[in-house]
PDB file of C-alpha atoms in Angstrom:
ATOM      1  CA  UNK A   1       0.625   0.065  -0.214  1.00 51.00           C
ATOM      2  CA  UNK A   2       2.890   2.246   1.038  1.00 45.00           C
ATOM      3  CA  UNK A   3       4.487   1.815  -2.571  1.00 48.00           C
ATOM      4  CA  UNK A   4       1.115   1.792  -4.255  1.00 50.00           C
ATOM      5  CA  UNK A   5       0.545   5.407  -2.703  1.00 47.00           C
ATOM      6  CA  UNK A   6       4.280   6.384  -3.297  1.00 46.00           C
ATOM      7  CA  UNK A   7       4.021   5.562  -6.938  1.00 42.00           C
ATOM      8  CA  UNK A   8       1.016   7.478  -7.528  1.00 44.00           C
ATOM      9  CA  UNK A   9       2.673  10.633  -5.271  1.00 44.00           C
ATOM     10  CA  UNK A  10       5.767  10.404  -8.106  1.00 46.00           C
ATOM     11  CA  UNK A  11       3.480   9.693 -10.605  1.00 49.00           C
ATOM     12  CA  UNK A  12       1.247  12.619  -9.654  1.00 45.00           C
ATOM     13  CA  UNK A  13       4.401  15.212  -8.559  1.00 42.00           C
ATOM     14  CA  UNK A  14       6.185  14.175 -12.328  1.00 42.00           C
ATOM     15  CA  UNK A  15       2.333  14.647 -14.728  1.00 42.00           C
ATOM     16  CA  UNK A  16       2.722  18.370 -12.308  1.00 36.00           C
ATOM     17  CA  UNK A  17       5.744  19.132 -13.622  1.00 35.00           C
ATOM     18  CA  UNK A  18       4.891  17.777 -17.544  1.00 38.00           C
ATOM     19  CA  UNK A  19       2.060  20.133 -17.367  1.00 37.00           C
ATOM     20  CA  UNK A  20       4.650  23.283 -15.994  1.00 36.00           C
ATOM     21  CA  UNK A  21       7.033  22.745 -18.169  1.00 40.00           C
ATOM     22  CA  UNK A  22       4.218  23.065 -21.378  1.00 40.00           C
ATOM     23  CA  UNK A  23       2.110  25.275 -20.277  1.00 40.00           C
ATOM     24  CA  UNK A  24       5.376  27.682 -19.478  1.00 42.00           C
ATOM     25  CA  UNK A  25       7.309  27.058 -21.449  1.00 50.00           C
ATOM     26  CA  UNK A  26       5.392  25.909 -24.105  1.00 69.00           C
ATOM     27  CA  UNK A  27       5.054  28.523 -26.331  1.00 88.00           C
ATOM     28  CA  UNK A  28       8.230  30.725 -27.517  1.00 90.00           C
ATOM     29  CA  UNK A  29      10.576  27.752 -26.175  1.00 92.00           C
ATOM     30  CA  UNK A  30       8.754  26.433 -28.729  1.00 94.00           C
ATOM     31  CA  UNK A  31       8.638  29.040 -31.627  1.00 93.00           C
ATOM     32  CA  UNK A  32       5.152  29.798 -31.605  1.00 94.00           C
ATOM     33  CA  UNK A  33       4.228  33.281 -30.373  1.00 95.00           C
ATOM     34  CA  UNK A  34       2.118  33.268 -26.296  1.00 94.00           C
ATOM     35  CA  UNK A  35      -0.648  33.844 -26.481  1.00 91.00           C
ATOM     36  CA  UNK A  36      -0.644  36.829 -24.592  1.00 90.00           C
ATOM     37  CA  UNK A  37       2.275  38.700 -26.276  1.00 91.00           C
ATOM     38  CA  UNK A  38      -0.378  41.665 -27.109  1.00 91.00           C
ATOM     39  CA  UNK A  39      -0.912  42.240 -24.344  1.00 90.00           C
ATOM     40  CA  UNK A  40       2.529  41.983 -23.158  1.00 91.00           C
ATOM     41  CA  UNK A  41       4.223  43.996 -25.775  1.00 92.00           C
ATOM     42  CA  UNK A  42       2.944  47.512 -25.291  1.00 87.00           C
ATOM     43  CA  UNK A  43       4.216  47.983 -20.929  1.00 90.00           C
ATOM     44  CA  UNK A  44       7.730  45.401 -22.562  1.00 93.00           C
ATOM     45  CA  UNK A  45       8.772  48.315 -25.256  1.00 91.00           C
ATOM     46  CA  UNK A  46       7.280  51.110 -22.851  1.00 89.00           C
ATOM     47  CA  UNK A  47       9.597  50.208 -20.204  1.00 91.00           C
ATOM     48  CA  UNK A  48      13.013  49.386 -21.883  1.00 92.00           C
ATOM     49  CA  UNK A  49      12.425  51.740 -24.676  1.00 89.00           C
ATOM     50  CA  UNK A  50      11.881  55.278 -24.224  1.00 88.00           C
ATOM     51  CA  UNK A  51      12.316  58.815 -26.769  1.00 84.00           C
ATOM     52  CA  UNK A  52       9.941  57.108 -29.954  1.00 84.00           C
ATOM     53  CA  UNK A  53       6.237  56.579 -27.470  1.00 87.00           C
ATOM     54  CA  UNK A  54       4.879  56.969 -31.162  1.00 88.00           C
ATOM     55  CA  UNK A  55       6.912  55.462 -33.075  1.00 88.00           C
ATOM     56  CA  UNK A  56       6.426  52.377 -30.561  1.00 90.00           C
ATOM     57  CA  UNK A  57       2.190  52.787 -30.308  1.00 91.00           C
ATOM     58  CA  UNK A  58       2.143  52.440 -34.329  1.00 92.00           C
ATOM     59  CA  UNK A  59       4.240  49.365 -33.709  1.00 93.00           C
ATOM     60  CA  UNK A  60       2.730  48.010 -31.205  1.00 93.00           C
ATOM     61  CA  UNK A  61      -1.057  48.456 -33.041  1.00 94.00           C
ATOM     62  CA  UNK A  62       0.191  46.680 -35.529  1.00 95.00           C
ATOM     63  CA  UNK A  63       1.820  43.686 -34.563  1.00 95.00           C
ATOM     64  CA  UNK A  64      -1.151  43.233 -31.705  1.00 95.00           C
ATOM     65  CA  UNK A  65      -3.486  43.793 -35.094  1.00 95.00           C
ATOM     66  CA  UNK A  66      -1.442  40.787 -36.990  1.00 94.00           C
ATOM     67  CA  UNK A  67      -1.318  38.406 -33.836  1.00 93.00           C
ATOM     68  CA  UNK A  68      -4.747  38.802 -33.316  1.00 93.00           C
ATOM     69  CA  UNK A  69      -5.947  38.252 -37.715  1.00 90.00           C
ATOM     70  CA  UNK A  70      -6.861  33.721 -37.090  1.00 84.00           C
ATOM     71  CA  UNK A  71      -7.510  33.592 -41.391  1.00 82.00           C
ATOM     72  CA  UNK A  72      -4.916  35.750 -42.771  1.00 81.00           C
ATOM     73  CA  UNK A  73      -3.123  35.515 -46.122  1.00 85.00           C
ATOM     74  CA  UNK A  74       0.198  37.744 -45.965  1.00 90.00           C
ATOM     75  CA  UNK A  75       3.100  38.154 -43.202  1.00 93.00           C
ATOM     76  CA  UNK A  76       2.777  42.039 -41.797  1.00 94.00           C
ATOM     77  CA  UNK A  77       5.725  43.519 -43.151  1.00 94.00           C
ATOM     78  CA  UNK A  78       7.042  46.771 -41.298  1.00 93.00           C
ATOM     79  CA  UNK A  79      10.604  49.284 -42.283  1.00 91.00           C
ATOM     80  CA  UNK A  80      12.513  50.360 -39.408  1.00 91.00           C
ATOM     81  CA  UNK A  81      14.535  53.367 -40.854  1.00 84.00           C
ATOM     82  CA  UNK A  82      17.147  55.335 -38.531  1.00 83.00           C
ATOM     83  CA  UNK A  83      20.877  56.723 -37.460  1.00 82.00           C
ATOM     84  CA  UNK A  84      22.628  54.144 -35.979  1.00 82.00           C
ATOM     85  CA  UNK A  85      22.108  54.473 -32.499  1.00 82.00           C
ATOM     86  CA  UNK A  86      18.476  55.312 -32.416  1.00 83.00           C
ATOM     87  CA  UNK A  87      17.354  51.374 -31.207  1.00 88.00           C
ATOM     88  CA  UNK A  88      15.909  49.356 -34.122  1.00 91.00           C
ATOM     89  CA  UNK A  89      17.233  45.801 -33.494  1.00 92.00           C
ATOM     90  CA  UNK A  90      16.904  46.721 -30.041  1.00 93.00           C
ATOM     91  CA  UNK A  91      13.170  46.921 -30.477  1.00 94.00           C
ATOM     92  CA  UNK A  92      12.978  44.029 -31.792  1.00 95.00           C
ATOM     93  CA  UNK A  93      14.872  42.551 -29.273  1.00 95.00           C
ATOM     94  CA  UNK A  94      12.141  43.438 -26.677  1.00 95.00           C
ATOM     95  CA  UNK A  95       9.091  42.420 -29.312  1.00 96.00           C
ATOM     96  CA  UNK A  96      10.791  38.787 -28.911  1.00 96.00           C
ATOM     97  CA  UNK A  97      11.185  38.803 -25.913  1.00 95.00           C
ATOM     98  CA  UNK A  98       7.584  40.074 -25.390  1.00 95.00           C
ATOM     99  CA  UNK A  99       5.945  37.286 -28.435  1.00 95.00           C
ATOM    100  CA  UNK A 100       7.894  34.838 -27.172  1.00 95.00           C
ATOM    101  CA  UNK A 101       7.416  35.378 -23.254  1.00 93.00           C
ATOM    102  CA  UNK A 102      11.153  35.979 -22.583  1.00 93.00           C
ATOM    103  CA  UNK A 103      10.796  39.074 -20.134  1.00 90.00           C
ATOM    104  CA  UNK A 104      12.330  37.796 -17.503  1.00 89.00           C
ATOM    105  CA  UNK A 105      16.166  39.299 -16.933  1.00 89.00           C
ATOM    106  CA  UNK A 106      17.498  36.281 -16.319  1.00 86.00           C
ATOM    107  CA  UNK A 107      16.584  34.360 -19.871  1.00 88.00           C
ATOM    108  CA  UNK A 108      17.961  37.046 -21.950  1.00 88.00           C
ATOM    109  CA  UNK A 109      20.962  35.076 -23.131  1.00 90.00           C
ATOM    110  CA  UNK A 110      18.221  32.694 -24.183  1.00 91.00           C
ATOM    111  CA  UNK A 111      16.758  35.042 -26.686  1.00 93.00           C
ATOM    112  CA  UNK A 112      18.675  35.219 -29.517  1.00 91.00           C
ATOM    113  CA  UNK A 113      18.431  30.704 -28.449  1.00 92.00           C
ATOM    114  CA  UNK A 114      16.358  28.326 -27.341  1.00 91.00           C
ATOM    115  CA  UNK A 115      14.732  30.727 -25.569  1.00 92.00           C
ATOM    116  CA  UNK A 116      12.858  31.898 -28.622  1.00 94.00           C
ATOM    117  CA  UNK A 117      14.137  29.730 -32.363  1.00 95.00           C
ATOM    118  CA  UNK A 118      11.135  31.083 -33.750  1.00 95.00           C
ATOM    119  CA  UNK A 119      13.566  34.793 -33.927  1.00 96.00           C
ATOM    120  CA  UNK A 120      15.753  34.300 -37.091  1.00 95.00           C
ATOM    121  CA  UNK A 121      17.864  37.189 -37.719  1.00 93.00           C
ATOM    122  CA  UNK A 122      19.937  38.178 -40.874  1.00 89.00           C
ATOM    123  CA  UNK A 123      21.636  40.611 -42.692  1.00 83.00           C
ATOM    124  CA  UNK A 124      21.919  42.021 -45.666  1.00 72.00           C
ATOM    125  CA  UNK A 125      25.672  41.933 -46.103  1.00 65.00           C
ATOM    126  CA  UNK A 126      25.757  37.796 -45.790  1.00 60.00           C
ATOM    127  CA  UNK A 127      24.271  36.975 -49.134  1.00 57.00           C
ATOM    128  CA  UNK A 128      26.900  39.230 -50.685  1.00 57.00           C
ATOM    129  CA  UNK A 129      28.397  36.866 -54.210  1.00 58.00           C
ATOM    130  CA  UNK A 130      28.786  38.165 -57.462  1.00 63.00           C
ATOM    131  CA  UNK A 131      26.387  35.066 -58.816  1.00 69.00           C
ATOM    132  CA  UNK A 132      22.700  37.588 -57.851  1.00 69.00           C
ATOM    133  CA  UNK A 133      21.454  33.720 -58.542  1.00 74.00           C
ATOM    134  CA  UNK A 134      23.271  32.913 -56.003  1.00 77.00           C
ATOM    135  CA  UNK A 135      22.299  35.380 -53.496  1.00 75.00           C
ATOM    136  CA  UNK A 136      18.745  35.181 -54.543  1.00 77.00           C
ATOM    137  CA  UNK A 137      18.878  30.814 -53.504  1.00 80.00           C
ATOM    138  CA  UNK A 138      20.856  31.888 -49.999  1.00 81.00           C
ATOM    139  CA  UNK A 139      18.072  34.220 -48.843  1.00 81.00           C
ATOM    140  CA  UNK A 140      15.308  32.728 -49.831  1.00 84.00           C
ATOM    141  CA  UNK A 141      16.097  28.990 -48.801  1.00 88.00           C
ATOM    142  CA  UNK A 142      17.183  30.977 -45.254  1.00 88.00           C
ATOM    143  CA  UNK A 143      13.617  32.028 -44.796  1.00 90.00           C
ATOM    144  CA  UNK A 144      12.086  29.177 -46.166  1.00 90.00           C
ATOM    145  CA  UNK A 145      13.441  27.001 -44.188  1.00 93.00           C
ATOM    146  CA  UNK A 146      13.313  28.685 -40.930  1.00 94.00           C
ATOM    147  CA  UNK A 147       9.165  29.728 -42.125  1.00 93.00           C
ATOM    148  CA  UNK A 148       8.846  26.289 -42.812  1.00 93.00           C
ATOM    149  CA  UNK A 149      10.005  24.778 -39.215  1.00 94.00           C
ATOM    150  CA  UNK A 150       9.101  28.408 -36.680  1.00 95.00           C
ATOM    151  CA  UNK A 151       5.474  28.754 -39.282  1.00 93.00           C
ATOM    152  CA  UNK A 152       5.394  32.233 -35.960  1.00 94.00           C
ATOM    153  CA  UNK A 153       8.063  33.183 -36.687  1.00 95.00           C
ATOM    154  CA  UNK A 154       9.780  36.656 -36.449  1.00 96.00           C
ATOM    155  CA  UNK A 155      12.479  37.214 -39.434  1.00 95.00           C
ATOM    156  CA  UNK A 156      13.882  40.153 -39.464  1.00 95.00           C
ATOM    157  CA  UNK A 157      16.263  41.397 -42.258  1.00 92.00           C
ATOM    158  CA  UNK A 158      19.005  44.298 -40.736  1.00 89.00           C
ATOM    159  CA  UNK A 159      20.947  45.803 -43.765  1.00 86.00           C
ATOM    160  CA  UNK A 160      17.891  44.666 -46.280  1.00 86.00           C
ATOM    161  CA  UNK A 161      19.156  47.803 -47.957  1.00 83.00           C
ATOM    162  CA  UNK A 162      22.539  45.983 -49.530  1.00 81.00           C
ATOM    163  CA  UNK A 163      20.392  43.070 -50.507  1.00 81.00           C
ATOM    164  CA  UNK A 164      20.852  43.093 -54.750  1.00 79.00           C
ATOM    165  CA  UNK A 165      17.462  43.729 -56.448  1.00 80.00           C
ATOM    166  CA  UNK A 166      16.453  40.646 -57.954  1.00 79.00           C
ATOM    167  CA  UNK A 167      16.682  39.328 -53.852  1.00 82.00           C
ATOM    168  CA  UNK A 168      14.286  42.177 -53.352  1.00 83.00           C
ATOM    169  CA  UNK A 169      12.292  40.699 -55.900  1.00 83.00           C
ATOM    170  CA  UNK A 170      12.209  37.248 -55.052  1.00 81.00           C
ATOM    171  CA  UNK A 171      11.585  38.439 -51.698  1.00 85.00           C
ATOM    172  CA  UNK A 172       8.457  40.826 -52.529  1.00 86.00           C
ATOM    173  CA  UNK A 173       7.272  37.576 -53.979  1.00 85.00           C
ATOM    174  CA  UNK A 174       8.039  35.114 -50.726  1.00 84.00           C
ATOM    175  CA  UNK A 175       5.727  38.065 -48.263  1.00 83.00           C
ATOM    176  CA  UNK A 176       3.061  39.569 -51.558  1.00 86.00           C
ATOM    177  CA  UNK A 177       1.841  35.467 -52.136  1.00 85.00           C
ATOM    178  CA  UNK A 178       2.044  34.407 -48.801  1.00 83.00           C
ATOM    179  CA  UNK A 179       3.489  31.340 -48.899  1.00 83.00           C
ATOM    180  CA  UNK A 180       4.952  28.153 -50.752  1.00 84.00           C
ATOM    181  CA  UNK A 181       4.398  25.110 -51.697  1.00 82.00           C
ATOM    182  CA  UNK A 182       7.564  24.318 -48.481  1.00 83.00           C
ATOM    183  CA  UNK A 183       5.885  27.281 -45.764  1.00 88.00           C
ATOM    184  CA  UNK A 184       3.350  28.943 -44.967  1.00 89.00           C
ATOM    185  CA  UNK A 185       3.978  33.099 -43.936  1.00 90.00           C
ATOM    186  CA  UNK A 186       0.641  33.395 -42.646  1.00 90.00           C
ATOM    187  CA  UNK A 187       1.464  34.399 -39.077  1.00 93.00           C
ATOM    188  CA  UNK A 188       5.720  35.248 -39.637  1.00 94.00           C
ATOM    189  CA  UNK A 189       6.186  39.012 -38.587  1.00 96.00           C
ATOM    190  CA  UNK A 190       9.349  40.546 -40.069  1.00 95.00           C
ATOM    191  CA  UNK A 191      11.527  43.211 -39.565  1.00 96.00           C
ATOM    192  CA  UNK A 192      13.679  44.884 -42.285  1.00 93.00           C
ATOM    193  CA  UNK A 193      15.751  47.282 -40.697  1.00 92.00           C
ATOM    194  CA  UNK A 194      17.638  49.783 -42.802  1.00 89.00           C
ATOM    195  CA  UNK A 195      20.104  52.883 -41.826  1.00 83.00           C
ATOM    196  CA  UNK A 196      19.577  54.680 -45.561  1.00 75.00           C
ATOM    197  CA  UNK A 197      16.699  56.764 -46.458  1.00 68.00           C
ATOM    198  CA  UNK A 198      15.912  58.399 -42.523  1.00 65.00           C
ATOM    199  CA  UNK A 199      17.336  62.244 -43.686  1.00 68.00           C
ATOM    200  CA  UNK A 200      15.145  62.093 -46.973  1.00 71.00           C
ATOM    201  CA  UNK A 201      12.237  60.867 -45.053  1.00 67.00           C
ATOM    202  CA  UNK A 202      12.657  63.474 -41.999  1.00 68.00           C
ATOM    203  CA  UNK A 203      13.107  65.888 -44.335  1.00 73.00           C
ATOM    204  CA  UNK A 204       9.668  64.995 -45.796  1.00 70.00           C
ATOM    205  CA  UNK A 205       7.600  64.955 -42.913  1.00 70.00           C
ATOM    206  CA  UNK A 206       9.329  67.865 -41.917  1.00 72.00           C
ATOM    207  CA  UNK A 207       8.029  69.448 -45.250  1.00 75.00           C
ATOM    208  CA  UNK A 208       4.729  68.235 -44.250  1.00 70.00           C
ATOM    209  CA  UNK A 209       4.598  65.648 -46.548  1.00 61.00           C
ATOM    210  CA  UNK A 210       1.858  63.186 -46.550  1.00 59.00           C
ATOM    211  CA  UNK A 211       1.906  59.342 -46.294  1.00 56.00           C
ATOM    212  CA  UNK A 212       1.463  58.623 -49.915  1.00 57.00           C
ATOM    213  CA  UNK A 213       4.267  60.706 -51.138  1.00 56.00           C
ATOM    214  CA  UNK A 214       6.660  60.156 -48.253  1.00 50.00           C
ATOM    215  CA  UNK A 215       6.160  55.630 -50.498  1.00 51.00           C
ATOM    216  CA  UNK A 216       5.439  57.203 -53.741  1.00 47.00           C
ATOM    217  CA  UNK A 217       9.203  58.343 -52.765  1.00 49.00           C
ATOM    218  CA  UNK A 218      11.117  56.251 -51.472  1.00 46.00           C
TER     219      UNK A 218
END
């Protein structure tokens, strides 16, 4: 009887630990966005990134709308332009922490990494090649393999202005179609980051240019 009770207690304890593992570490660690990611997002961003309140509000609204969309057909793509040090890379790191539930500083070193495998960063300069077809193929393979494994990925392309026209065209086709034979990008969030263009954008905003004119010029 005592052995049976001990076995039952051990089994119950093991089941509880397994439950905790799945309930606390299931999302994020398996590459899925956590259900409370949107709720954590604004608080986490405003607590750690300063002087960008308007931009954070706009980005937060767009991301939360995308997360709430149940039957989306395309990924969310946002472009961040600004000089070095303005917070572009810091923003997508904080975004990954909120989406994948890695907001405890003790676990910051796990993201990128085991704590948020859906967080994938590539660089436009990673694909410099004398052969444009090879460059585009490398980028395509990197994106498809990531999203195939983790459909709810946060994909960041830093210095995307360094990508050649062929690679940009291929990337545009991927996000406009929203899927390939191997991967679906419907739930993916893509952040494009570049230093170029910010002075031009700032000048047009200072001159009172509207969104449509800025989009045409850029």
